[in-house]
Amino acid sequence: MVPDEQRPDSAVDSFIARADAWRDEMERLRTVMRSTSTEETLKWGKPCYVAGSSNIAIVQPMKHFLSLMFFQGALLADPAGVLEEQGENTRSARRIRFTSVADVDRLADTVAAYVDEAVEVASSGRTVGPAPEPELVAELQDRLDADP
């Protein structure tokens, strides 16, 4: 593990300082994330944690919760059962939802373990398989079949 003081990112400092919501939760989650082997940066305007050239996780402040989204979360084992899909069409990303500093504290060890696993997944080159072929409604399929 890389010591916390070696990896501060002033852009992340500014992001958290400007936050209207979830500031305390982000500070605590940041402490957990900076104890892992990832590097902290700001991507897509949000705190992002990377390992080598791989994006591992990103912090996403939402209206009703704070999220830590794992880019390849579908490939994680999730023994604690805390990963959730972001939507029905999300294939690889999974997130952990926090609504309080107590949530972050309760899940700190789980987050660190999942980050370690996510770094291993990224370094292994494993990826989520291809998307299934969409099932077209009969009327559209008939029209496509009839039009060479």
mmCIF file of N, CA and C in Angstrom:
data_model
loop_
_atom_site.group_PDB
_atom_site.id
_atom_site.type_symbol
_atom_site.label_atom_id
_atom_site.label_comp_id
_atom_site.label_asym_id
_atom_site.label_seq_id
_atom_site.Cartn_x
_atom_site.Cartn_y
_atom_site.Cartn_z
ATOM 1 N N MET A 1 0.833 -1.193 0.000
ATOM 2 C CA MET A 1 0.000 0.000 0.000
ATOM 3 C C MET A 1 0.870 1.246 0.000
ATOM 4 N N VAL A 2 0.397 2.246 -0.727
ATOM 5 C CA VAL A 2 1.120 3.509 -0.807
ATOM 6 C C VAL A 2 0.601 4.421 0.295
ATOM 7 N N PRO A 3 1.481 5.041 1.072
ATOM 8 C CA PRO A 3 1.019 5.918 2.150
ATOM 9 C C PRO A 3 0.137 7.038 1.628
ATOM 10 N N ASP A 4 -0.870 7.366 2.409
ATOM 11 C CA ASP A 4 -1.864 8.375 2.071
ATOM 12 C C ASP A 4 -1.224 9.685 1.635
ATOM 13 N N GLU A 5 -0.196 10.164 2.319
ATOM 14 C CA GLU A 5 0.361 11.475 2.036
ATOM 15 C C GLU A 5 1.101 11.527 0.709
ATOM 16 N N GLN A 6 1.374 10.408 0.071
ATOM 17 C CA GLN A 6 2.078 10.407 -1.200
ATOM 18 C C GLN A 6 1.163 10.666 -2.390
ATOM 19 N N ARG A 7 -0.129 10.592 -2.214
ATOM 20 C CA ARG A 7 -1.009 10.661 -3.359
ATOM 21 C C ARG A 7 -2.123 11.702 -3.266
ATOM 22 N N PRO A 8 -1.932 12.824 -2.648
ATOM 23 C CA PRO A 8 -3.035 13.774 -2.617
ATOM 24 C C PRO A 8 -3.259 14.361 -4.008
ATOM 25 N N ASP A 9 -4.457 14.693 -4.324
ATOM 26 C CA ASP A 9 -4.771 15.331 -5.596
ATOM 27 C C ASP A 9 -5.528 16.607 -5.281
ATOM 28 N N SER A 10 -4.936 17.750 -5.601
ATOM 29 C CA SER A 10 -5.547 19.036 -5.256
ATOM 30 C C SER A 10 -6.876 19.248 -5.972
ATOM 31 N N ALA A 11 -7.053 18.645 -7.151
ATOM 32 C CA ALA A 11 -8.343 18.765 -7.846
ATOM 33 C C ALA A 11 -9.438 18.048 -7.065
ATOM 34 N N VAL A 12 -9.103 16.926 -6.441
ATOM 35 C CA VAL A 12 -10.072 16.206 -5.613
ATOM 36 C C VAL A 12 -10.339 17.006 -4.339
ATOM 37 N N ASP A 13 -9.293 17.598 -3.776
ATOM 38 C CA ASP A 13 -9.486 18.490 -2.616
ATOM 39 C C ASP A 13 -10.529 19.556 -2.948
ATOM 40 N N SER A 14 -10.364 20.209 -4.091
ATOM 41 C CA SER A 14 -11.276 21.283 -4.509
ATOM 42 C C SER A 14 -12.681 20.757 -4.745
ATOM 43 N N PHE A 15 -12.775 19.595 -5.376
ATOM 44 C CA PHE A 15 -14.086 18.997 -5.651
ATOM 45 C C PHE A 15 -14.862 18.781 -4.353
ATOM 46 N N ILE A 16 -14.194 18.183 -3.380
ATOM 47 C CA ILE A 16 -14.861 17.886 -2.107
ATOM 48 C C ILE A 16 -15.185 19.176 -1.360
ATOM 49 N N ALA A 17 -14.276 20.133 -1.380
ATOM 50 C CA ALA A 17 -14.511 21.401 -0.681
ATOM 51 C C ALA A 17 -15.715 22.155 -1.245
ATOM 52 N N ARG A 18 -15.960 22.016 -2.549
ATOM 53 C CA ARG A 18 -17.093 22.700 -3.195
ATOM 54 C C ARG A 18 -18.411 21.933 -3.079
ATOM 55 N N ALA A 19 -18.355 20.704 -2.609
ATOM 56 C CA ALA A 19 -19.553 19.858 -2.580
ATOM 57 C C ALA A 19 -20.615 20.427 -1.647
ATOM 58 N N ASP A 20 -21.849 20.459 -2.143
ATOM 59 C CA ASP A 20 -22.975 20.899 -1.321
ATOM 60 C C ASP A 20 -23.526 19.750 -0.482
ATOM 61 N N ALA A 21 -23.386 18.549 -0.980
ATOM 62 C CA ALA A 21 -23.927 17.373 -0.289
ATOM 63 C C ALA A 21 -22.857 16.297 -0.221
ATOM 64 N N TRP A 22 -22.948 15.460 0.779
ATOM 65 C CA TRP A 22 -22.113 14.267 0.941
ATOM 66 C C TRP A 22 -20.641 14.588 1.200
ATOM 67 N N ARG A 23 -20.313 15.785 1.637
ATOM 68 C CA ARG A 23 -18.913 16.167 1.872
ATOM 69 C C ARG A 23 -18.259 15.268 2.923
ATOM 70 N N ASP A 24 -18.906 15.082 4.070
ATOM 71 C CA ASP A 24 -18.309 14.254 5.124
ATOM 72 C C ASP A 24 -18.147 12.803 4.672
ATOM 73 N N GLU A 25 -19.138 12.296 3.962
ATOM 74 C CA GLU A 25 -19.075 10.922 3.464
ATOM 75 C C GLU A 25 -17.941 10.782 2.438
ATOM 76 N N MET A 26 -17.791 11.785 1.558
ATOM 77 C CA MET A 26 -16.709 11.731 0.573
ATOM 78 C C MET A 26 -15.339 11.792 1.239
ATOM 79 N N GLU A 27 -15.201 12.614 2.258
ATOM 80 C CA GLU A 27 -13.922 12.698 2.974
ATOM 81 C C GLU A 27 -13.566 11.342 3.591
ATOM 82 N N ARG A 28 -14.542 10.709 4.224
ATOM 83 C CA ARG A 28 -14.276 9.408 4.849
ATOM 84 C C ARG A 28 -13.984 8.346 3.797
ATOM 85 N N LEU A 29 -14.766 8.335 2.705
ATOM 86 C CA LEU A 29 -14.533 7.372 1.629
ATOM 87 C C LEU A 29 -13.171 7.611 0.981
ATOM 88 N N ARG A 30 -12.800 8.860 0.847
ATOM 89 C CA ARG A 30 -11.488 9.202 0.288
ATOM 90 C C ARG A 30 -10.365 8.612 1.154
ATOM 91 N N THR A 31 -10.511 8.681 2.453
ATOM 92 C CA THR A 31 -9.515 8.102 3.353
ATOM 93 C C THR A 31 -9.384 6.601 3.107
ATOM 94 N N VAL A 32 -10.508 5.937 2.954
ATOM 95 C CA VAL A 32 -10.493 4.491 2.685
ATOM 96 C C VAL A 32 -9.812 4.232 1.345
ATOM 97 N N MET A 33 -10.194 4.968 0.315
ATOM 98 C CA MET A 33 -9.651 4.741 -1.022
ATOM 99 C C MET A 33 -8.158 5.038 -1.091
ATOM 100 N N ARG A 34 -7.711 6.039 -0.372
ATOM 101 C CA ARG A 34 -6.298 6.393 -0.411
ATOM 102 C C ARG A 34 -5.449 5.414 0.388
ATOM 103 N N SER A 35 -6.069 4.513 1.124
ATOM 104 C CA SER A 35 -5.318 3.469 1.821
ATOM 105 C C SER A 35 -5.103 2.250 0.924
ATOM 106 N N THR A 36 -5.671 2.280 -0.281
ATOM 107 C CA THR A 36 -5.536 1.159 -1.224
ATOM 108 C C THR A 36 -4.368 1.421 -2.166
ATOM 109 N N SER A 37 -4.151 0.515 -3.081
ATOM 110 C CA SER A 37 -3.049 0.624 -4.042
ATOM 111 C C SER A 37 -3.399 1.485 -5.247
ATOM 112 N N THR A 38 -4.550 2.125 -5.249
ATOM 113 C CA THR A 38 -4.950 2.950 -6.383
ATOM 114 C C THR A 38 -4.379 4.362 -6.267
ATOM 115 N N GLU A 39 -4.405 5.059 -7.386
ATOM 116 C CA GLU A 39 -4.001 6.464 -7.443
ATOM 117 C C GLU A 39 -5.260 7.311 -7.596
ATOM 118 N N GLU A 40 -5.272 8.445 -6.934
ATOM 119 C CA GLU A 40 -6.429 9.343 -6.934
ATOM 120 C C GLU A 40 -6.247 10.413 -8.005
ATOM 121 N N THR A 41 -7.321 10.676 -8.749
ATOM 122 C CA THR A 41 -7.317 11.728 -9.757
ATOM 123 C C THR A 41 -8.742 12.223 -9.949
ATOM 124 N N LEU A 42 -8.909 13.237 -10.764
ATOM 125 C CA LEU A 42 -10.243 13.735 -11.093
ATOM 126 C C LEU A 42 -10.494 13.409 -12.554
ATOM 127 N N LYS A 43 -11.531 12.621 -12.837
ATOM 128 C CA LYS A 43 -11.930 12.283 -14.202
ATOM 129 C C LYS A 43 -13.427 12.491 -14.319
ATOM 130 N N TRP A 44 -13.845 12.969 -15.450
ATOM 131 C CA TRP A 44 -15.263 13.232 -15.685
ATOM 132 C C TRP A 44 -15.830 14.135 -14.586
ATOM 133 N N GLY A 45 -14.948 14.970 -14.006
ATOM 134 C CA GLY A 45 -15.363 15.915 -12.977
ATOM 135 C C GLY A 45 -15.613 15.304 -11.613
ATOM 136 N N LYS A 46 -15.169 14.046 -11.396
ATOM 137 C CA LYS A 46 -15.413 13.361 -10.123
ATOM 138 C C LYS A 46 -14.148 12.651 -9.656
ATOM 139 N N PRO A 47 -14.013 12.419 -8.342
ATOM 140 C CA PRO A 47 -12.860 11.660 -7.854
ATOM 141 C C PRO A 47 -12.867 10.244 -8.417
ATOM 142 N N CYS A 48 -11.744 9.892 -9.032
ATOM 143 C CA CYS A 48 -11.623 8.589 -9.681
ATOM 144 C C CYS A 48 -10.352 7.926 -9.170
ATOM 145 N N TYR A 49 -10.378 6.619 -9.056
ATOM 146 C CA TYR A 49 -9.249 5.867 -8.538
ATOM 147 C C TYR A 49 -8.807 4.880 -9.607
ATOM 148 N N VAL A 50 -7.525 4.940 -9.945
ATOM 149 C CA VAL A 50 -6.969 4.171 -11.047
ATOM 150 C C VAL A 50 -5.810 3.311 -10.570
ATOM 151 N N ALA A 51 -5.544 2.263 -11.323
ATOM 152 C CA ALA A 51 -4.375 1.408 -11.097
ATOM 153 C C ALA A 51 -3.731 1.215 -12.458
ATOM 154 N N GLY A 52 -2.519 1.728 -12.609
ATOM 155 C CA GLY A 52 -1.881 1.691 -13.923
ATOM 156 C C GLY A 52 -2.710 2.520 -14.888
ATOM 157 N N SER A 53 -3.116 1.916 -15.979
ATOM 158 C CA SER A 53 -3.950 2.626 -16.957
ATOM 159 C C SER A 53 -5.427 2.249 -16.839
ATOM 160 N N SER A 54 -5.787 1.534 -15.787
ATOM 161 C CA SER A 54 -7.164 1.065 -15.622
ATOM 162 C C SER A 54 -7.942 1.895 -14.619
ATOM 163 N N ASN A 55 -9.134 2.309 -15.006
ATOM 164 C CA ASN A 55 -10.053 2.948 -14.069
ATOM 165 C C ASN A 55 -10.633 1.856 -13.181
ATOM 166 N N ILE A 56 -10.542 2.056 -11.872
ATOM 167 C CA ILE A 56 -11.022 1.052 -10.923
ATOM 168 C C ILE A 56 -12.382 1.449 -10.358
ATOM 169 N N ALA A 57 -12.478 2.683 -9.826
ATOM 170 C CA ALA A 57 -13.733 3.124 -9.201
ATOM 171 C C ALA A 57 -13.834 4.641 -9.277
ATOM 172 N N ILE A 58 -15.061 5.136 -9.223
ATOM 173 C CA ILE A 58 -15.305 6.569 -9.254
ATOM 174 C C ILE A 58 -16.368 6.910 -8.203
ATOM 175 N N VAL A 59 -16.186 8.040 -7.556
ATOM 176 C CA VAL A 59 -17.131 8.521 -6.545
ATOM 177 C C VAL A 59 -18.204 9.331 -7.259
ATOM 178 N N GLN A 60 -19.462 9.017 -6.984
ATOM 179 C CA GLN A 60 -20.581 9.680 -7.653
ATOM 180 C C GLN A 60 -21.572 10.215 -6.623
ATOM 181 N N PRO A 61 -21.529 11.510 -6.355
ATOM 182 C CA PRO A 61 -22.538 12.085 -5.462
ATOM 183 C C PRO A 61 -23.887 12.169 -6.187
ATOM 184 N N MET A 62 -24.892 11.556 -5.635
ATOM 185 C CA MET A 62 -26.236 11.588 -6.197
ATOM 186 C C MET A 62 -27.122 12.428 -5.272
ATOM 187 N N LYS A 63 -28.351 12.602 -5.676
ATOM 188 C CA LYS A 63 -29.269 13.401 -4.862
ATOM 189 C C LYS A 63 -29.545 12.745 -3.507
ATOM 190 N N HIS A 64 -29.816 11.441 -3.512
ATOM 191 C CA HIS A 64 -30.243 10.756 -2.294
ATOM 192 C C HIS A 64 -29.187 9.837 -1.682
ATOM 193 N N PHE A 65 -28.009 9.742 -2.300
ATOM 194 C CA PHE A 65 -26.959 8.878 -1.777
ATOM 195 C C PHE A 65 -25.632 9.209 -2.452
ATOM 196 N N LEU A 66 -24.571 8.686 -1.855
ATOM 197 C CA LEU A 66 -23.232 8.756 -2.435
ATOM 198 C C LEU A 66 -22.905 7.366 -2.942
ATOM 199 N N SER A 67 -22.303 7.303 -4.101
ATOM 200 C CA SER A 67 -22.014 6.018 -4.714
ATOM 201 C C SER A 67 -20.522 5.869 -4.979
ATOM 202 N N LEU A 68 -20.016 4.671 -4.797
ATOM 203 C CA LEU A 68 -18.693 4.301 -5.283
ATOM 204 C C LEU A 68 -18.944 3.273 -6.377
ATOM 205 N N MET A 69 -18.698 3.673 -7.628
ATOM 206 C CA MET A 69 -18.991 2.823 -8.765
ATOM 207 C C MET A 69 -17.719 2.139 -9.248
ATOM 208 N N PHE A 70 -17.759 0.817 -9.294
ATOM 209 C CA PHE A 70 -16.658 0.013 -9.814
ATOM 210 C C PHE A 70 -16.893 -0.215 -11.298
ATOM 211 N N PHE A 71 -15.936 0.174 -12.119
ATOM 212 C CA PHE A 71 -16.098 0.081 -13.564
ATOM 213 C C PHE A 71 -16.313 -1.354 -14.040
ATOM 214 N N GLN A 72 -15.640 -2.319 -13.430
ATOM 215 C CA GLN A 72 -15.797 -3.735 -13.791
ATOM 216 C C GLN A 72 -16.432 -4.517 -12.636
ATOM 217 N N GLY A 73 -17.362 -3.877 -11.953
ATOM 218 C CA GLY A 73 -17.981 -4.466 -10.776
ATOM 219 C C GLY A 73 -18.691 -5.784 -11.019
ATOM 220 N N ALA A 74 -19.164 -6.013 -12.230
ATOM 221 C CA ALA A 74 -19.848 -7.273 -12.534
ATOM 222 C C ALA A 74 -18.903 -8.463 -12.422
ATOM 223 N N LEU A 75 -17.600 -8.209 -12.464
ATOM 224 C CA LEU A 75 -16.623 -9.286 -12.370
ATOM 225 C C LEU A 75 -16.140 -9.523 -10.939
ATOM 226 N N LEU A 76 -16.655 -8.756 -9.983
ATOM 227 C CA LEU A 76 -16.264 -8.919 -8.588
ATOM 228 C C LEU A 76 -17.148 -9.964 -7.911
ATOM 229 N N ALA A 77 -16.597 -10.664 -6.950
ATOM 230 C CA ALA A 77 -17.327 -11.751 -6.277
ATOM 231 C C ALA A 77 -18.504 -11.239 -5.438
ATOM 232 N N ASP A 78 -18.370 -10.115 -4.768
ATOM 233 C CA ASP A 78 -19.405 -9.506 -3.918
ATOM 234 C C ASP A 78 -19.925 -10.420 -2.812
ATOM 235 N N PRO A 79 -19.034 -10.965 -1.971
ATOM 236 C CA PRO A 79 -19.505 -11.820 -0.877
ATOM 237 C C PRO A 79 -20.356 -11.069 0.145
ATOM 238 N N ALA A 80 -20.195 -9.762 0.264
ATOM 239 C CA ALA A 80 -20.996 -8.983 1.214
ATOM 240 C C ALA A 80 -22.360 -8.604 0.645
ATOM 241 N N GLY A 81 -22.576 -8.833 -0.633
ATOM 242 C CA GLY A 81 -23.864 -8.534 -1.251
ATOM 243 C C GLY A 81 -24.205 -7.054 -1.289
ATOM 244 N N VAL A 82 -23.199 -6.188 -1.460
ATOM 245 C CA VAL A 82 -23.439 -4.748 -1.431
ATOM 246 C C VAL A 82 -23.409 -4.087 -2.803
ATOM 247 N N LEU A 83 -22.979 -4.802 -3.823
ATOM 248 C CA LEU A 83 -22.921 -4.213 -5.161
ATOM 249 C C LEU A 83 -24.293 -4.245 -5.814
ATOM 250 N N GLU A 84 -24.634 -3.140 -6.450
ATOM 251 C CA GLU A 84 -25.921 -3.078 -7.160
ATOM 252 C C GLU A 84 -25.705 -2.543 -8.567
ATOM 253 N N GLU A 85 -26.593 -2.940 -9.474
ATOM 254 C CA GLU A 85 -26.557 -2.416 -10.835
ATOM 255 C C GLU A 85 -27.009 -0.964 -10.810
ATOM 256 N N GLN A 86 -26.501 -0.190 -11.754
ATOM 257 C CA GLN A 86 -26.911 1.212 -11.848
ATOM 258 C C GLN A 86 -28.195 1.365 -12.644
ATOM 259 N N GLY A 87 -28.521 0.390 -13.413
ATOM 260 C CA GLY A 87 -29.738 0.422 -14.218
ATOM 261 C C GLY A 87 -29.860 -0.882 -14.975
ATOM 262 N N GLU A 88 -30.998 -1.099 -15.573
ATOM 263 C CA GLU A 88 -31.242 -2.387 -16.223
ATOM 264 C C GLU A 88 -30.350 -2.620 -17.436
ATOM 265 N N ASN A 89 -29.809 -1.558 -18.028
ATOM 266 C CA ASN A 89 -28.951 -1.710 -19.201
ATOM 267 C C ASN A 89 -27.469 -1.626 -18.883
ATOM 268 N N THR A 90 -27.117 -1.567 -17.615
ATOM 269 C CA THR A 90 -25.723 -1.534 -17.217
ATOM 270 C C THR A 90 -25.179 -2.950 -17.249
ATOM 271 N N ARG A 91 -24.050 -3.126 -17.948
ATOM 272 C CA ARG A 91 -23.520 -4.478 -18.086
ATOM 273 C C ARG A 91 -22.361 -4.753 -17.135
ATOM 274 N N SER A 92 -21.430 -3.822 -17.009
ATOM 275 C CA SER A 92 -20.250 -4.137 -16.210
ATOM 276 C C SER A 92 -20.136 -3.340 -14.911
ATOM 277 N N ALA A 93 -20.641 -2.127 -14.881
ATOM 278 C CA ALA A 93 -20.498 -1.288 -13.688
ATOM 279 C C ALA A 93 -21.415 -1.762 -12.563
ATOM 280 N N ARG A 94 -20.902 -1.674 -11.341
ATOM 281 C CA ARG A 94 -21.691 -1.949 -10.135
ATOM 282 C C ARG A 94 -21.289 -0.919 -9.098
ATOM 283 N N ARG A 95 -22.200 -0.573 -8.215
ATOM 284 C CA ARG A 95 -21.900 0.452 -7.222
ATOM 285 C C ARG A 95 -22.273 0.014 -5.820
ATOM 286 N N ILE A 96 -21.594 0.682 -4.868
ATOM 287 C CA ILE A 96 -21.953 0.574 -3.465
ATOM 288 C C ILE A 96 -22.577 1.902 -3.089
ATOM 289 N N ARG A 97 -23.691 1.858 -2.405
ATOM 290 C CA ARG A 97 -24.442 3.055 -2.031
ATOM 291 C C ARG A 97 -24.196 3.376 -0.557
ATOM 292 N N PHE A 98 -23.960 4.678 -0.270
ATOM 293 C CA PHE A 98 -23.764 5.169 1.088
ATOM 294 C C PHE A 98 -24.739 6.312 1.350
ATOM 295 N N THR A 99 -25.311 6.339 2.550
ATOM 296 C CA THR A 99 -26.198 7.448 2.918
ATOM 297 C C THR A 99 -25.752 8.150 4.189
ATOM 298 N N SER A 100 -24.605 7.729 4.732
ATOM 299 C CA SER A 100 -24.096 8.357 5.954
ATOM 300 C C SER A 100 -22.621 8.004 6.138
ATOM 301 N N VAL A 101 -21.954 8.757 6.994
ATOM 302 C CA VAL A 101 -20.574 8.430 7.354
ATOM 303 C C VAL A 101 -20.542 7.058 8.017
ATOM 304 N N ALA A 102 -21.565 6.735 8.783
ATOM 305 C CA ALA A 102 -21.636 5.415 9.427
ATOM 306 C C ALA A 102 -21.642 4.299 8.385
ATOM 307 N N ASP A 103 -22.325 4.505 7.257
ATOM 308 C CA ASP A 103 -22.306 3.516 6.170
ATOM 309 C C ASP A 103 -20.886 3.315 5.658
ATOM 310 N N VAL A 104 -20.182 4.423 5.432
ATOM 311 C CA VAL A 104 -18.808 4.338 4.933
ATOM 312 C C VAL A 104 -17.937 3.593 5.948
ATOM 313 N N ASP A 105 -18.065 3.944 7.222
ATOM 314 C CA ASP A 105 -17.277 3.274 8.261
ATOM 315 C C ASP A 105 -17.592 1.783 8.337
ATOM 316 N N ARG A 106 -18.871 1.449 8.269
ATOM 317 C CA ARG A 106 -19.297 0.045 8.354
ATOM 318 C C ARG A 106 -18.757 -0.776 7.187
ATOM 319 N N LEU A 107 -18.652 -0.147 6.015
ATOM 320 C CA LEU A 107 -18.239 -0.863 4.808
ATOM 321 C C LEU A 107 -16.778 -0.628 4.419
ATOM 322 N N ALA A 108 -16.010 0.053 5.261
ATOM 323 C CA ALA A 108 -14.629 0.418 4.916
ATOM 324 C C ALA A 108 -13.783 -0.800 4.540
ATOM 325 N N ASP A 109 -13.832 -1.852 5.336
ATOM 326 C CA ASP A 109 -13.030 -3.047 5.040
ATOM 327 C C ASP A 109 -13.514 -3.733 3.762
ATOM 328 N N THR A 110 -14.812 -3.749 3.562
ATOM 329 C CA THR A 110 -15.387 -4.332 2.350
ATOM 330 C C THR A 110 -14.936 -3.540 1.129
ATOM 331 N N VAL A 111 -15.011 -2.209 1.208
ATOM 332 C CA VAL A 111 -14.579 -1.365 0.093
ATOM 333 C C VAL A 111 -13.117 -1.647 -0.236
ATOM 334 N N ALA A 112 -12.258 -1.676 0.763
ATOM 335 C CA ALA A 112 -10.832 -1.922 0.529
ATOM 336 C C ALA A 112 -10.604 -3.291 -0.124
ATOM 337 N N ALA A 113 -11.318 -4.298 0.340
ATOM 338 C CA ALA A 113 -11.179 -5.643 -0.244
ATOM 339 C C ALA A 113 -11.672 -5.661 -1.687
ATOM 340 N N TYR A 114 -12.787 -4.982 -1.958
ATOM 341 C CA TYR A 114 -13.322 -4.944 -3.321
ATOM 342 C C TYR A 114 -12.392 -4.178 -4.247
ATOM 343 N N VAL A 115 -11.761 -3.117 -3.746
ATOM 344 C CA VAL A 115 -10.789 -2.384 -4.556
ATOM 345 C C VAL A 115 -9.616 -3.299 -4.898
ATOM 346 N N ASP A 116 -9.112 -4.039 -3.923
ATOM 347 C CA ASP A 116 -8.020 -4.976 -4.194
ATOM 348 C C ASP A 116 -8.416 -5.975 -5.272
ATOM 349 N N GLU A 117 -9.613 -6.512 -5.162
ATOM 350 C CA GLU A 117 -10.077 -7.475 -6.169
ATOM 351 C C GLU A 117 -10.238 -6.805 -7.525
ATOM 352 N N ALA A 118 -10.763 -5.582 -7.549
ATOM 353 C CA ALA A 118 -10.949 -4.859 -8.805
ATOM 354 C C ALA A 118 -9.614 -4.578 -9.496
ATOM 355 N N VAL A 119 -8.579 -4.281 -8.714
ATOM 356 C CA VAL A 119 -7.245 -4.076 -9.287
ATOM 357 C C VAL A 119 -6.743 -5.385 -9.903
ATOM 358 N N GLU A 120 -6.974 -6.503 -9.209
ATOM 359 C CA GLU A 120 -6.580 -7.808 -9.755
ATOM 360 C C GLU A 120 -7.328 -8.117 -11.043
ATOM 361 N N VAL A 121 -8.622 -7.833 -11.074
ATOM 362 C CA VAL A 121 -9.422 -8.062 -12.277
ATOM 363 C C VAL A 121 -8.874 -7.224 -13.434
ATOM 364 N N ALA A 122 -8.588 -5.955 -13.163
ATOM 365 C CA ALA A 122 -8.078 -5.071 -14.211
ATOM 366 C C ALA A 122 -6.729 -5.553 -14.736
ATOM 367 N N SER A 123 -5.856 -5.986 -13.846
ATOM 368 C CA SER A 123 -4.531 -6.427 -14.283
ATOM 369 C C SER A 123 -4.581 -7.770 -15.004
ATOM 370 N N SER A 124 -5.623 -8.556 -14.752
ATOM 371 C CA SER A 124 -5.752 -9.859 -15.414
ATOM 372 C C SER A 124 -6.241 -9.734 -16.854
ATOM 373 N N GLY A 125 -6.825 -8.595 -17.189
ATOM 374 C CA GLY A 125 -7.357 -8.408 -18.540
ATOM 375 C C GLY A 125 -8.756 -8.961 -18.737
ATOM 376 N N ARG A 126 -9.339 -9.537 -17.694
ATOM 377 C CA ARG A 126 -10.706 -10.064 -17.814
ATOM 378 C C ARG A 126 -11.668 -8.948 -18.165
ATOM 379 N N THR A 127 -12.658 -9.269 -18.965
ATOM 380 C CA THR A 127 -13.679 -8.292 -19.330
ATOM 381 C C THR A 127 -15.049 -8.963 -19.291
ATOM 382 N N VAL A 128 -16.069 -8.152 -19.244
ATOM 383 C CA VAL A 128 -17.443 -8.642 -19.319
ATOM 384 C C VAL A 128 -17.683 -9.058 -20.767
ATOM 385 N N GLY A 129 -18.339 -10.178 -20.970
ATOM 386 C CA GLY A 129 -18.586 -10.690 -22.312
ATOM 387 C C GLY A 129 -19.442 -9.753 -23.159
ATOM 388 N N PRO A 130 -19.593 -10.087 -24.421
ATOM 389 C CA PRO A 130 -20.379 -9.232 -25.312
ATOM 390 C C PRO A 130 -21.851 -9.189 -24.907
ATOM 391 N N ALA A 131 -22.478 -8.119 -25.273
ATOM 392 C CA ALA A 131 -23.903 -7.949 -24.970
ATOM 393 C C ALA A 131 -24.714 -8.970 -25.764
ATOM 394 N N PRO A 132 -25.800 -9.455 -25.184
ATOM 395 C CA PRO A 132 -26.654 -10.372 -25.944
ATOM 396 C C PRO A 132 -27.308 -9.619 -27.106
ATOM 397 N N GLU A 133 -27.623 -10.353 -28.143
ATOM 398 C CA GLU A 133 -28.311 -9.744 -29.280
ATOM 399 C C GLU A 133 -29.673 -9.231 -28.818
ATOM 400 N N PRO A 134 -30.039 -8.026 -29.233
ATOM 401 C CA PRO A 134 -31.347 -7.515 -28.828
ATOM 402 C C PRO A 134 -32.468 -8.312 -29.487
ATOM 403 N N GLU A 135 -33.540 -8.461 -28.769
ATOM 404 C CA GLU A 135 -34.693 -9.162 -29.312
ATOM 405 C C GLU A 135 -35.617 -8.120 -29.932
ATOM 406 N N LEU A 136 -35.781 -8.207 -31.225
ATOM 407 C CA LEU A 136 -36.597 -7.227 -31.925
ATOM 408 C C LEU A 136 -38.065 -7.623 -31.863
ATOM 409 N N VAL A 137 -38.928 -6.631 -31.800
ATOM 410 C CA VAL A 137 -40.363 -6.922 -31.829
ATOM 411 C C VAL A 137 -40.696 -7.524 -33.184
ATOM 412 N N ALA A 138 -41.709 -8.357 -33.226
ATOM 413 C CA ALA A 138 -42.049 -9.117 -34.430
ATOM 414 C C ALA A 138 -42.282 -8.214 -35.634
ATOM 415 N N GLU A 139 -43.007 -7.123 -35.457
ATOM 416 C CA GLU A 139 -43.298 -6.232 -36.581
ATOM 417 C C GLU A 139 -42.015 -5.678 -37.205
ATOM 418 N N LEU A 140 -41.056 -5.255 -36.384
ATOM 419 C CA LEU A 140 -39.797 -4.737 -36.906
ATOM 420 C C LEU A 140 -39.014 -5.837 -37.594
ATOM 421 N N GLN A 141 -38.964 -7.020 -36.999
ATOM 422 C CA GLN A 141 -38.235 -8.130 -37.611
ATOM 423 C C GLN A 141 -38.839 -8.490 -38.954
ATOM 424 N N ASP A 142 -40.167 -8.521 -39.047
ATOM 425 C CA ASP A 142 -40.836 -8.815 -40.319
ATOM 426 C C ASP A 142 -40.466 -7.795 -41.378
ATOM 427 N N ARG A 143 -40.437 -6.513 -41.006
ATOM 428 C CA ARG A 143 -40.102 -5.441 -41.968
ATOM 429 C C ARG A 143 -38.644 -5.565 -42.414
ATOM 430 N N LEU A 144 -37.764 -5.856 -41.462
ATOM 431 C CA LEU A 144 -36.350 -6.021 -41.827
ATOM 432 C C LEU A 144 -36.169 -7.229 -42.741
ATOM 433 N N ASP A 145 -36.846 -8.326 -42.452
ATOM 434 C CA ASP A 145 -36.728 -9.531 -43.267
ATOM 435 C C ASP A 145 -37.264 -9.301 -44.678
ATOM 436 N N ALA A 146 -38.273 -8.437 -44.800
ATOM 437 C CA ALA A 146 -38.903 -8.186 -46.098
ATOM 438 C C ALA A 146 -38.136 -7.161 -46.949
ATOM 439 N N ASP A 147 -37.176 -6.485 -46.372
ATOM 440 C CA ASP A 147 -36.449 -5.430 -47.094
ATOM 441 C C ASP A 147 -35.003 -5.849 -47.312
ATOM 442 N N PRO A 148 -34.679 -6.262 -48.559
ATOM 443 C CA PRO A 148 -33.301 -6.728 -48.826
ATOM 444 C C PRO A 148 -32.307 -5.588 -48.708
#
